[in-house]
mmCIF file of C-alpha atoms in Angstrom:
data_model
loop_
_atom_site.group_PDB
_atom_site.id
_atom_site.type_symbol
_atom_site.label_atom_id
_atom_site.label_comp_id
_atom_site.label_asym_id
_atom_site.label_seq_id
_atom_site.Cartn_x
_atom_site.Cartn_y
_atom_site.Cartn_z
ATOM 1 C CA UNK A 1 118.811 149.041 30.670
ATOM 2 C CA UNK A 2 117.283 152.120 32.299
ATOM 3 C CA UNK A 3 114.152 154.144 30.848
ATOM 4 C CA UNK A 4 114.000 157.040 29.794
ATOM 5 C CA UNK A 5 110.840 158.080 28.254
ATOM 6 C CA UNK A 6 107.329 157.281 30.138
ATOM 7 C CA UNK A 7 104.511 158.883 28.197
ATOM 8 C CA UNK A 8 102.330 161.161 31.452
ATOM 9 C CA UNK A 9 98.882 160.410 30.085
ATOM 10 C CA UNK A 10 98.086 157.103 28.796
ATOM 11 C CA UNK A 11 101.977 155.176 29.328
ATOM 12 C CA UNK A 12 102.178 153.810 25.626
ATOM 13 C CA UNK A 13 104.965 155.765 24.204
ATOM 14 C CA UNK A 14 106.164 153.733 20.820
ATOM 15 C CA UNK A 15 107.456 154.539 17.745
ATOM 16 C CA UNK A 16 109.792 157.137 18.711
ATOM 17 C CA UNK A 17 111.700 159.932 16.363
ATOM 18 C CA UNK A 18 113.765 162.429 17.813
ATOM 19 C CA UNK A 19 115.481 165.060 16.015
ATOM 20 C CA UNK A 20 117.687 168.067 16.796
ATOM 21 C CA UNK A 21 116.685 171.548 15.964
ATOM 22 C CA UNK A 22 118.652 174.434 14.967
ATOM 23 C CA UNK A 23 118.898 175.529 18.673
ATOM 24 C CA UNK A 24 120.227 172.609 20.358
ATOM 25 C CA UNK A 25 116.886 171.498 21.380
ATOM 26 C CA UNK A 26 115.935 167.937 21.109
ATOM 27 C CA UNK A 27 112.051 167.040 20.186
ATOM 28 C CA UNK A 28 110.960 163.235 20.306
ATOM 29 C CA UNK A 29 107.591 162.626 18.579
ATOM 30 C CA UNK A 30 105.924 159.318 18.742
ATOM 31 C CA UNK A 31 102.758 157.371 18.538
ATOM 32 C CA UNK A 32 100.956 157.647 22.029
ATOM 33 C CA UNK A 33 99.244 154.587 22.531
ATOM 34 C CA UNK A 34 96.169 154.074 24.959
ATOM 35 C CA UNK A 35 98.010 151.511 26.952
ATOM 36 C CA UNK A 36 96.632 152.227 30.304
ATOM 37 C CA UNK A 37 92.711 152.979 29.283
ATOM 38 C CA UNK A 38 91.320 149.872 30.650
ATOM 39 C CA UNK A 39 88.035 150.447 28.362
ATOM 40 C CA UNK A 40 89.727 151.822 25.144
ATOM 41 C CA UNK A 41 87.485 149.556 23.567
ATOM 42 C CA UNK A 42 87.191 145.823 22.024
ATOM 43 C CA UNK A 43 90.934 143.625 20.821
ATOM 44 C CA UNK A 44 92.976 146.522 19.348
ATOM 45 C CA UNK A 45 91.545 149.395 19.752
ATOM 46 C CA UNK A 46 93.873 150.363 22.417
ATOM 47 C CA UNK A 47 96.313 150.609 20.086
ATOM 48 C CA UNK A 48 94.555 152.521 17.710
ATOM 49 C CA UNK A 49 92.639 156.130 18.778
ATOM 50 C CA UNK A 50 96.391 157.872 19.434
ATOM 51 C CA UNK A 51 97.439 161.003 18.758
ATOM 52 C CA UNK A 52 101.094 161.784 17.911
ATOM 53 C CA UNK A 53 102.746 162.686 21.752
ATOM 54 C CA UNK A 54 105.659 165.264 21.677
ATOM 55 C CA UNK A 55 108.041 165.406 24.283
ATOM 56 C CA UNK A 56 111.249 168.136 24.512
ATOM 57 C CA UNK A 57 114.699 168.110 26.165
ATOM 58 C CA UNK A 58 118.160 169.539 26.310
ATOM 59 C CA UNK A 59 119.914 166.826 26.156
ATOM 60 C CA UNK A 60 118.444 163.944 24.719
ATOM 61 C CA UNK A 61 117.827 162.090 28.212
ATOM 62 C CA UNK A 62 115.431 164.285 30.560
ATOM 63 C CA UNK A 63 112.436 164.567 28.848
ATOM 64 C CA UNK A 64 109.890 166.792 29.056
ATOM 65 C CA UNK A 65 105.840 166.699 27.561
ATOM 66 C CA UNK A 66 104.738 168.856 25.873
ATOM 67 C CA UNK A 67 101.082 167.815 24.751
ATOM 68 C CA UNK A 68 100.198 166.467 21.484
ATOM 69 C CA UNK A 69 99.611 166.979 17.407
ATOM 70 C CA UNK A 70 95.595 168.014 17.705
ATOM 71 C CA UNK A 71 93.775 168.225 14.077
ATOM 72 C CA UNK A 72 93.050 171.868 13.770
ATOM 73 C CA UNK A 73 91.188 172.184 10.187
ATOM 74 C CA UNK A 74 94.081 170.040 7.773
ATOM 75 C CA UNK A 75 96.234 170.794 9.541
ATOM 76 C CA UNK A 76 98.123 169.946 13.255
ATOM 77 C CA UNK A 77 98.739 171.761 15.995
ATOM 78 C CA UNK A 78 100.796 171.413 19.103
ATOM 79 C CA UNK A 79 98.445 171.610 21.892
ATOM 80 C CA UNK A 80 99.626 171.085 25.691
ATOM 81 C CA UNK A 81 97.995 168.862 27.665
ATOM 82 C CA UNK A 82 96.267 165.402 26.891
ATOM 83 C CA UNK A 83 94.478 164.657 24.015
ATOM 84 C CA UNK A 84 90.569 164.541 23.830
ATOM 85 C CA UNK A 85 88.732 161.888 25.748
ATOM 86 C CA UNK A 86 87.117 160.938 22.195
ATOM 87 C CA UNK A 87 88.710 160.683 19.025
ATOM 88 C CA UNK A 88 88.095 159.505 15.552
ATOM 89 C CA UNK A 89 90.965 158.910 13.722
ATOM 90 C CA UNK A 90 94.395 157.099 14.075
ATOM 91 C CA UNK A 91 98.025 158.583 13.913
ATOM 92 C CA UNK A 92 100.853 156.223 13.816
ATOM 93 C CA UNK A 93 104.712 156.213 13.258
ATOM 94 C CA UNK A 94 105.847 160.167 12.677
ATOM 95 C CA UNK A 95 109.168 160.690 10.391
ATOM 96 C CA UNK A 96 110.569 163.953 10.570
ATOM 97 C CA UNK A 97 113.454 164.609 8.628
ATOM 98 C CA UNK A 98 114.836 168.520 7.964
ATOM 99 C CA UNK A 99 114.849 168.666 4.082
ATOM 100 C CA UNK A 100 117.466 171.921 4.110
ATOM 101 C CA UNK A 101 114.709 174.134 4.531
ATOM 102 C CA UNK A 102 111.882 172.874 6.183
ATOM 103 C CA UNK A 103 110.645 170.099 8.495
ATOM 104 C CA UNK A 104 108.784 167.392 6.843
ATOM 105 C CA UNK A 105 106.780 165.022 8.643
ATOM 106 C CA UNK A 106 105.438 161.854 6.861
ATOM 107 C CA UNK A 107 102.475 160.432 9.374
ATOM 108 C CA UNK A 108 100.349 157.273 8.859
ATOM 109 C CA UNK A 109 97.012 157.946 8.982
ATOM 110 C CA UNK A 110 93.784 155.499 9.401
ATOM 111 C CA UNK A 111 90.469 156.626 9.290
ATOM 112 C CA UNK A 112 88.387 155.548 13.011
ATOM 113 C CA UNK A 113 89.614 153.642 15.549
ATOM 114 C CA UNK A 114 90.153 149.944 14.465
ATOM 115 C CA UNK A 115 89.290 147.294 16.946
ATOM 116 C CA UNK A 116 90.954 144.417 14.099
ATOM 117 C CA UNK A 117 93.831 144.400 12.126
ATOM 118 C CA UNK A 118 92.641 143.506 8.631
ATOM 119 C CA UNK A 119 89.830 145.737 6.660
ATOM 120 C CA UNK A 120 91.286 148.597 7.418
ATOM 121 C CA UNK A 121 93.647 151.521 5.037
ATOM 122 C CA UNK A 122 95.884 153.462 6.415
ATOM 123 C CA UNK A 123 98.002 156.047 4.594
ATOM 124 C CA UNK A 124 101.152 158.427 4.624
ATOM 125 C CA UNK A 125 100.461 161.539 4.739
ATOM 126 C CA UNK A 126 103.079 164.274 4.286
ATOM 127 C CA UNK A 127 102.969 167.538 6.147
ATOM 128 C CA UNK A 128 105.423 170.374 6.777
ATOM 129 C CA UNK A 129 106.547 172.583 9.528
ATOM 130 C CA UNK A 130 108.816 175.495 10.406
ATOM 131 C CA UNK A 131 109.177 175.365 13.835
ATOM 132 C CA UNK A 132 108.094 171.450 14.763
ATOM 133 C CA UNK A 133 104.959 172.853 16.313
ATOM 134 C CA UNK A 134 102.695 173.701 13.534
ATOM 135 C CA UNK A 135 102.337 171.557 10.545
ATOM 136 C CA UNK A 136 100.786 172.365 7.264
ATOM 137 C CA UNK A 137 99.088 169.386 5.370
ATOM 138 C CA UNK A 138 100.111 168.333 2.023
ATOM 139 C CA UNK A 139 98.856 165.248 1.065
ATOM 140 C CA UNK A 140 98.752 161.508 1.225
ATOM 141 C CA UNK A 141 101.277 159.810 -0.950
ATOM 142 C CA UNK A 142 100.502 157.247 -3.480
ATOM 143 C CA UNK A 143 102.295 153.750 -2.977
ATOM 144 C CA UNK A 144 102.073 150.054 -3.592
ATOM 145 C CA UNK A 145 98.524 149.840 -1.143
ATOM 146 C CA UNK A 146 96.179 151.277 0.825
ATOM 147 C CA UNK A 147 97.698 149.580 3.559
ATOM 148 C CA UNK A 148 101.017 150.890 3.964
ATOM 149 C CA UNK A 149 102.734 152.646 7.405
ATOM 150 C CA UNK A 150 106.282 153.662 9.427
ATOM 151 C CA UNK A 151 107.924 156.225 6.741
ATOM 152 C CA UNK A 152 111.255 156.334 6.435
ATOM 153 C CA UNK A 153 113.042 159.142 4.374
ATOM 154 C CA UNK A 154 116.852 159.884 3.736
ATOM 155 C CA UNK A 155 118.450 161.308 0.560
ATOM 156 C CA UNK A 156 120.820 158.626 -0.434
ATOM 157 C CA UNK A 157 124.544 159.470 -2.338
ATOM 158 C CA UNK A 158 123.336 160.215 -5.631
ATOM 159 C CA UNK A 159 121.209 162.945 -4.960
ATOM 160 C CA UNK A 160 117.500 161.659 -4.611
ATOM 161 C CA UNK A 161 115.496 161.347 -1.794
ATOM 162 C CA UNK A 162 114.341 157.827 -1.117
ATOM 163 C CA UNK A 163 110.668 156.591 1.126
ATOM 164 C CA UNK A 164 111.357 153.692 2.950
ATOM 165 C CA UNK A 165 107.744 151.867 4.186
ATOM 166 C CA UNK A 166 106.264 148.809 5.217
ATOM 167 C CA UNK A 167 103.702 147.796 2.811
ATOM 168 C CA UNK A 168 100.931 145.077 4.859
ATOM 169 C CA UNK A 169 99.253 144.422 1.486
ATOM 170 C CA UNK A 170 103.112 142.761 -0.006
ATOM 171 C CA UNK A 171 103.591 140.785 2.563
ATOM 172 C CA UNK A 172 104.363 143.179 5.204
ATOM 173 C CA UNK A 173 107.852 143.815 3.736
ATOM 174 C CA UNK A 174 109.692 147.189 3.196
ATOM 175 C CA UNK A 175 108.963 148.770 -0.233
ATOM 176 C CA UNK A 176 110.183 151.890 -1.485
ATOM 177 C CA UNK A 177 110.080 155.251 -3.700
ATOM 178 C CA UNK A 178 112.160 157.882 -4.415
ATOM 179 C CA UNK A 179 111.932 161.238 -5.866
ATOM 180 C CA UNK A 180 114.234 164.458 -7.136
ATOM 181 C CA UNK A 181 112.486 167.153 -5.515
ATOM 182 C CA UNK A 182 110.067 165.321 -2.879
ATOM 183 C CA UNK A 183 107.055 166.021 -4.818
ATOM 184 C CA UNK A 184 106.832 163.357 -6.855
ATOM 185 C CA UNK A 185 107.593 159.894 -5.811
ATOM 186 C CA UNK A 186 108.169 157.138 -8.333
ATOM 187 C CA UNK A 187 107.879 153.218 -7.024
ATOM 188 C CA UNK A 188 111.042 151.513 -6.749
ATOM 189 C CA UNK A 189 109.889 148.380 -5.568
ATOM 190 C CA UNK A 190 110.773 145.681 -2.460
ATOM 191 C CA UNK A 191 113.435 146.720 -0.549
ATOM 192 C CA UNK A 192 113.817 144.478 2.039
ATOM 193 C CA UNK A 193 112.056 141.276 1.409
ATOM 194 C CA UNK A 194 112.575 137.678 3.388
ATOM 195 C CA UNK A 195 110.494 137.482 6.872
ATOM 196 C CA UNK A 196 107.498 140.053 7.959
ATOM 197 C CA UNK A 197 109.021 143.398 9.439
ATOM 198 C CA UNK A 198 107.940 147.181 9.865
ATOM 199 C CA UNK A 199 109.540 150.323 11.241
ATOM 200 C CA UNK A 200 112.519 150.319 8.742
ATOM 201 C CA UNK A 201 114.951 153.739 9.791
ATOM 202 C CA UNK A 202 118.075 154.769 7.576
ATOM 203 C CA UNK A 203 121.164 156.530 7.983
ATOM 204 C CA UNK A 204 124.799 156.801 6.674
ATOM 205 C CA UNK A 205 127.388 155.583 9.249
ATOM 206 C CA UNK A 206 131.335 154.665 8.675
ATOM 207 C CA UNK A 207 130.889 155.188 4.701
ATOM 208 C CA UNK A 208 127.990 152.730 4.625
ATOM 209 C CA UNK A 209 124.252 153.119 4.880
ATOM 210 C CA UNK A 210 122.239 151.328 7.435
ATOM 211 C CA UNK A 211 118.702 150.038 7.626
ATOM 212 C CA UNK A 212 117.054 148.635 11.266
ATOM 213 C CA UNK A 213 113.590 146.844 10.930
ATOM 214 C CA UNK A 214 111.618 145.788 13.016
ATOM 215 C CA UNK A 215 110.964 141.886 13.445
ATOM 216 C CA UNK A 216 108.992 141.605 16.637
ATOM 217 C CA UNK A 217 112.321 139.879 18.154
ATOM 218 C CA UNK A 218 114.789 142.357 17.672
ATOM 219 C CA UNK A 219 116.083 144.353 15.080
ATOM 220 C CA UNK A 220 117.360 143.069 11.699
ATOM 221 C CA UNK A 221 120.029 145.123 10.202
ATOM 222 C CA UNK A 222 121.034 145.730 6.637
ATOM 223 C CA UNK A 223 124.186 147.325 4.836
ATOM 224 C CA UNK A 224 124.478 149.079 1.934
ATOM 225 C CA UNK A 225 126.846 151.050 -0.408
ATOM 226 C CA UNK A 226 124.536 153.454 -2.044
ATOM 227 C CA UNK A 227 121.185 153.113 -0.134
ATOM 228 C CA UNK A 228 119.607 151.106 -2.950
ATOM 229 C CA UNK A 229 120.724 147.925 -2.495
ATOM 230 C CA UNK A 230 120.763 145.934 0.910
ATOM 231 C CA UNK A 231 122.527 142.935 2.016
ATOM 232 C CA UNK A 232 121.369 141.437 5.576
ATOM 233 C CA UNK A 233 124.511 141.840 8.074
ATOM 234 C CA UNK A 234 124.937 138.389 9.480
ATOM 235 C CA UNK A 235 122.687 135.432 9.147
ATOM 236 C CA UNK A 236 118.814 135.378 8.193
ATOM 237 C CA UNK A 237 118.155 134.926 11.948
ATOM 238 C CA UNK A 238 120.596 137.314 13.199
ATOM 239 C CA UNK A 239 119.266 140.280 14.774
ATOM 240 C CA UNK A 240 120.176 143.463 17.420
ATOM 241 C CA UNK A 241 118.327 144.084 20.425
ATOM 242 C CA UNK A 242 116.938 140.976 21.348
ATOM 243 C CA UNK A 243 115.334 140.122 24.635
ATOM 244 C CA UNK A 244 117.590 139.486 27.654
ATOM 245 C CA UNK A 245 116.751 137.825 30.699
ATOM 246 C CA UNK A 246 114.239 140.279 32.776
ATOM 247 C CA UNK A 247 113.582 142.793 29.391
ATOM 248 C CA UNK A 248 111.521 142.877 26.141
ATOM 249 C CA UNK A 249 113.020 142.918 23.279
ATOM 250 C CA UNK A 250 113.696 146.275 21.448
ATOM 251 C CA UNK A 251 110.932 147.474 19.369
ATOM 252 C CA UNK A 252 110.023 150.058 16.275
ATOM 253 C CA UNK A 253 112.535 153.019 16.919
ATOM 254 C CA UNK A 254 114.535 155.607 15.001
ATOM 255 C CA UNK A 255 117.982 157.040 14.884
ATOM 256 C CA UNK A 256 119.240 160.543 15.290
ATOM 257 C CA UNK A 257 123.245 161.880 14.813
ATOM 258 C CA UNK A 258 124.287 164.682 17.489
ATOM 259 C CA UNK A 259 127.872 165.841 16.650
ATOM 260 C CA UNK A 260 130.242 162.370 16.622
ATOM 261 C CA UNK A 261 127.382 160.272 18.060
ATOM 262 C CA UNK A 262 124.833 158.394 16.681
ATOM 263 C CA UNK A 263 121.988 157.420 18.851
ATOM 264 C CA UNK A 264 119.149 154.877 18.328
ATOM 265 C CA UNK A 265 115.679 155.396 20.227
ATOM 266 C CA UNK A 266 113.080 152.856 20.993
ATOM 267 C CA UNK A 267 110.320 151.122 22.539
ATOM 268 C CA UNK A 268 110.692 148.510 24.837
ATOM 269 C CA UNK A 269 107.418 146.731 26.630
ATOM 270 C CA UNK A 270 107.714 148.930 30.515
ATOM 271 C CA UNK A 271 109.196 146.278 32.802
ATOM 272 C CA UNK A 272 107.299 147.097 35.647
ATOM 273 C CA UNK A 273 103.685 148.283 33.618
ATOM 274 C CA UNK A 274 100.963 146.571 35.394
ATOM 275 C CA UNK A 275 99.243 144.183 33.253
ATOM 276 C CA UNK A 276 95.443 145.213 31.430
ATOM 277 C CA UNK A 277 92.743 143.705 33.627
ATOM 278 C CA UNK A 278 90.732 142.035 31.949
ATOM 279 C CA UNK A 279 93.415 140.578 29.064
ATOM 280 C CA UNK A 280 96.454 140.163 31.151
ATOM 281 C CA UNK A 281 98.499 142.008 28.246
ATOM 282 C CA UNK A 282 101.530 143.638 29.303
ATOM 283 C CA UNK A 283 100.346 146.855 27.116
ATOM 284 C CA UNK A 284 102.740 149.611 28.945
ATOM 285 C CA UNK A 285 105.788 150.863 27.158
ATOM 286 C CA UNK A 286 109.245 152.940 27.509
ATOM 287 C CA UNK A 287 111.277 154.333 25.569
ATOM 288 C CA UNK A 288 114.981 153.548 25.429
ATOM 289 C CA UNK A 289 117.813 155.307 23.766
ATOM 290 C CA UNK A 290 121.308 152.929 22.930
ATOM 291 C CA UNK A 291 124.699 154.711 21.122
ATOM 292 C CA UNK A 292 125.384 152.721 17.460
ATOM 293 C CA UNK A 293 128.806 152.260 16.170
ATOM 294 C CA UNK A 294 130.602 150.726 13.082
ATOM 295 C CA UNK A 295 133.232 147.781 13.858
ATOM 296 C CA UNK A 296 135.329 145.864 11.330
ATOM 297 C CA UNK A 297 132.080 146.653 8.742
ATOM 298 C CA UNK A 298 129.292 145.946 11.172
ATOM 299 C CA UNK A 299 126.747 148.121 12.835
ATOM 300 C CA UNK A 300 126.932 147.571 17.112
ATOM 301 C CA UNK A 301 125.278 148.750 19.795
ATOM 302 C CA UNK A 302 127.931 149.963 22.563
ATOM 303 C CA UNK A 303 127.477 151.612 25.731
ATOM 304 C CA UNK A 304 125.029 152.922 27.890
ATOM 305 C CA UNK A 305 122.035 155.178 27.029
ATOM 306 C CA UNK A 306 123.513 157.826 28.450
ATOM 307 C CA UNK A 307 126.908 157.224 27.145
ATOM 308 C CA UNK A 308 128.901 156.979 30.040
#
């Protein structure tokens, strides 16, 4: 499976979300990890320190940089280029979802750059945007922790809008809230329990909804009627994506619908990334884009990237 998405500055693109905009034009945002810094600093911190990278095309497989989401006052601001040498804060995960009117972005957010997993909050944060390149702060949400990340956000049959998110502090899990007018946001609850996941997406496809999670060795998939209840499609272990003989498995990614096809993106550890010096990790990363289809009441992957 070909690549088609190298991040230019530091080769760490993950966590992508593309979108569509009124214009035909097709925007991918997505965490931009440090991958190729070989002193990013002590055990994570690599991944940690990134700034949200944008990238543009016209057709949803030559992609194009554009620069990155900079911090200007509360707010962010598409600046060209690569990101400061220094940083001091962490932006994970972007959901961008077009609410009728607006943009809305929901970004986690962690204070410094963490060189550890645990001890750390991190935080949705909501912003909006008229044109994808300028976005207007409006808040952190309040959820089950201070330790929650990877937004999701759809507005499910009856009418609501729902917040899909893995929640670290509940067993790493996908919780969620919903809300009439995405102001306020009342819990729900779990989700998606069972095994540790993150990255959850959802979307309507062949009168069902659909959830993909991330389990670190492949995706899990989930049906649904009305977007409130899930049942796993095939057995606890089954899963989409998996590794195959010379590849990664598929990792943290998003869909997006353009006209009668529905395309998944995602990260896939770069086949050919050289390895970090002094850990041997294979830190590099592509993105990938696959077409999703429904057959006899499950969710496939068929065809190419392209299509073709």
């Amino acid at each position: 499976m070909s690549e088609l998405y190298r991040d230019p500055v530091y080769d760490g693109a993950t966590d992508p979300r593309v979108v569509v905009d009124a214009s035909g034009r097709w925007w991918m945002f997505y965490t931009q990890r440090r991958a190729s810094l070989e002193d990013a600093g002590p055990g994570v911190s690599w991944i940690h320190g990134s700034r949200i990278g944008v990238a543009t095309s016209d057709d949803g497989l030559g992609w194009e940089y554009e620069g990155t989401l900079e911090p200007a006052a509360s707010d962010l601001v598409l600046e060209q280029g690569p990101p400061p040498a220094e940083v001091d804060r962490t932006h994970w995960a972007p959901e961008v979802v077009w609410d009728g009117e607006r943009w809305r972005m929901f970004l986690t957010e962690i204070d410094g750059i963490p060189d550890r997993w645990p001890g750390f909050g991190r935080t949705i944060v909501e912003y909006t945007s008229a044109d994808l390149r300028r976005w207007s702060r409006r808040g952190p949400l309040t959820l089950s922790s201070d330790r929650v990340i990877d937004a999701a956000v759809a507005r499910t049959p009856e009418g609501a809008w729902r917040l899909w998110y893995k929640d670290e502090a509940a067993d790493s899990v996908t919780m969620v809230v919903s809300s009439t007018d995405l102001d306020a946001w009342s819990l729900d609850g779990v989700a998606i329990g069972g095994r540790p996941h993150e990255g959850p997406t959802v979307f309507e496809s062949g009168g069902s909804w659909w959830m993909i999670v991330d389990e670190w060795r492949g995706m899990g998939v989930y049906r649904s009627d009305d977007g409130v209840g899930w049942t796993r499609q095939g057995d606890p272990d089954a899963v989409i994506l998996a590794s195959a003989p010379g590849s990664a498995q598929g990792s943290h990614g998003a869909h997006v619908r353009h006209g009668d096809d529905l395309w998944f993106y995602f990260f896939r550890t770069a086949a050919d990334g050289a390895a970090h010096g002094a850990t041997g990790e294979r830190r590099r990363s592509a993105v990938h884009r696959v077409r999703l289809d429904v057959e006899a009441g499950n969710l496939v992957v068929r065809g190419s990237e392209s299509g073709r």
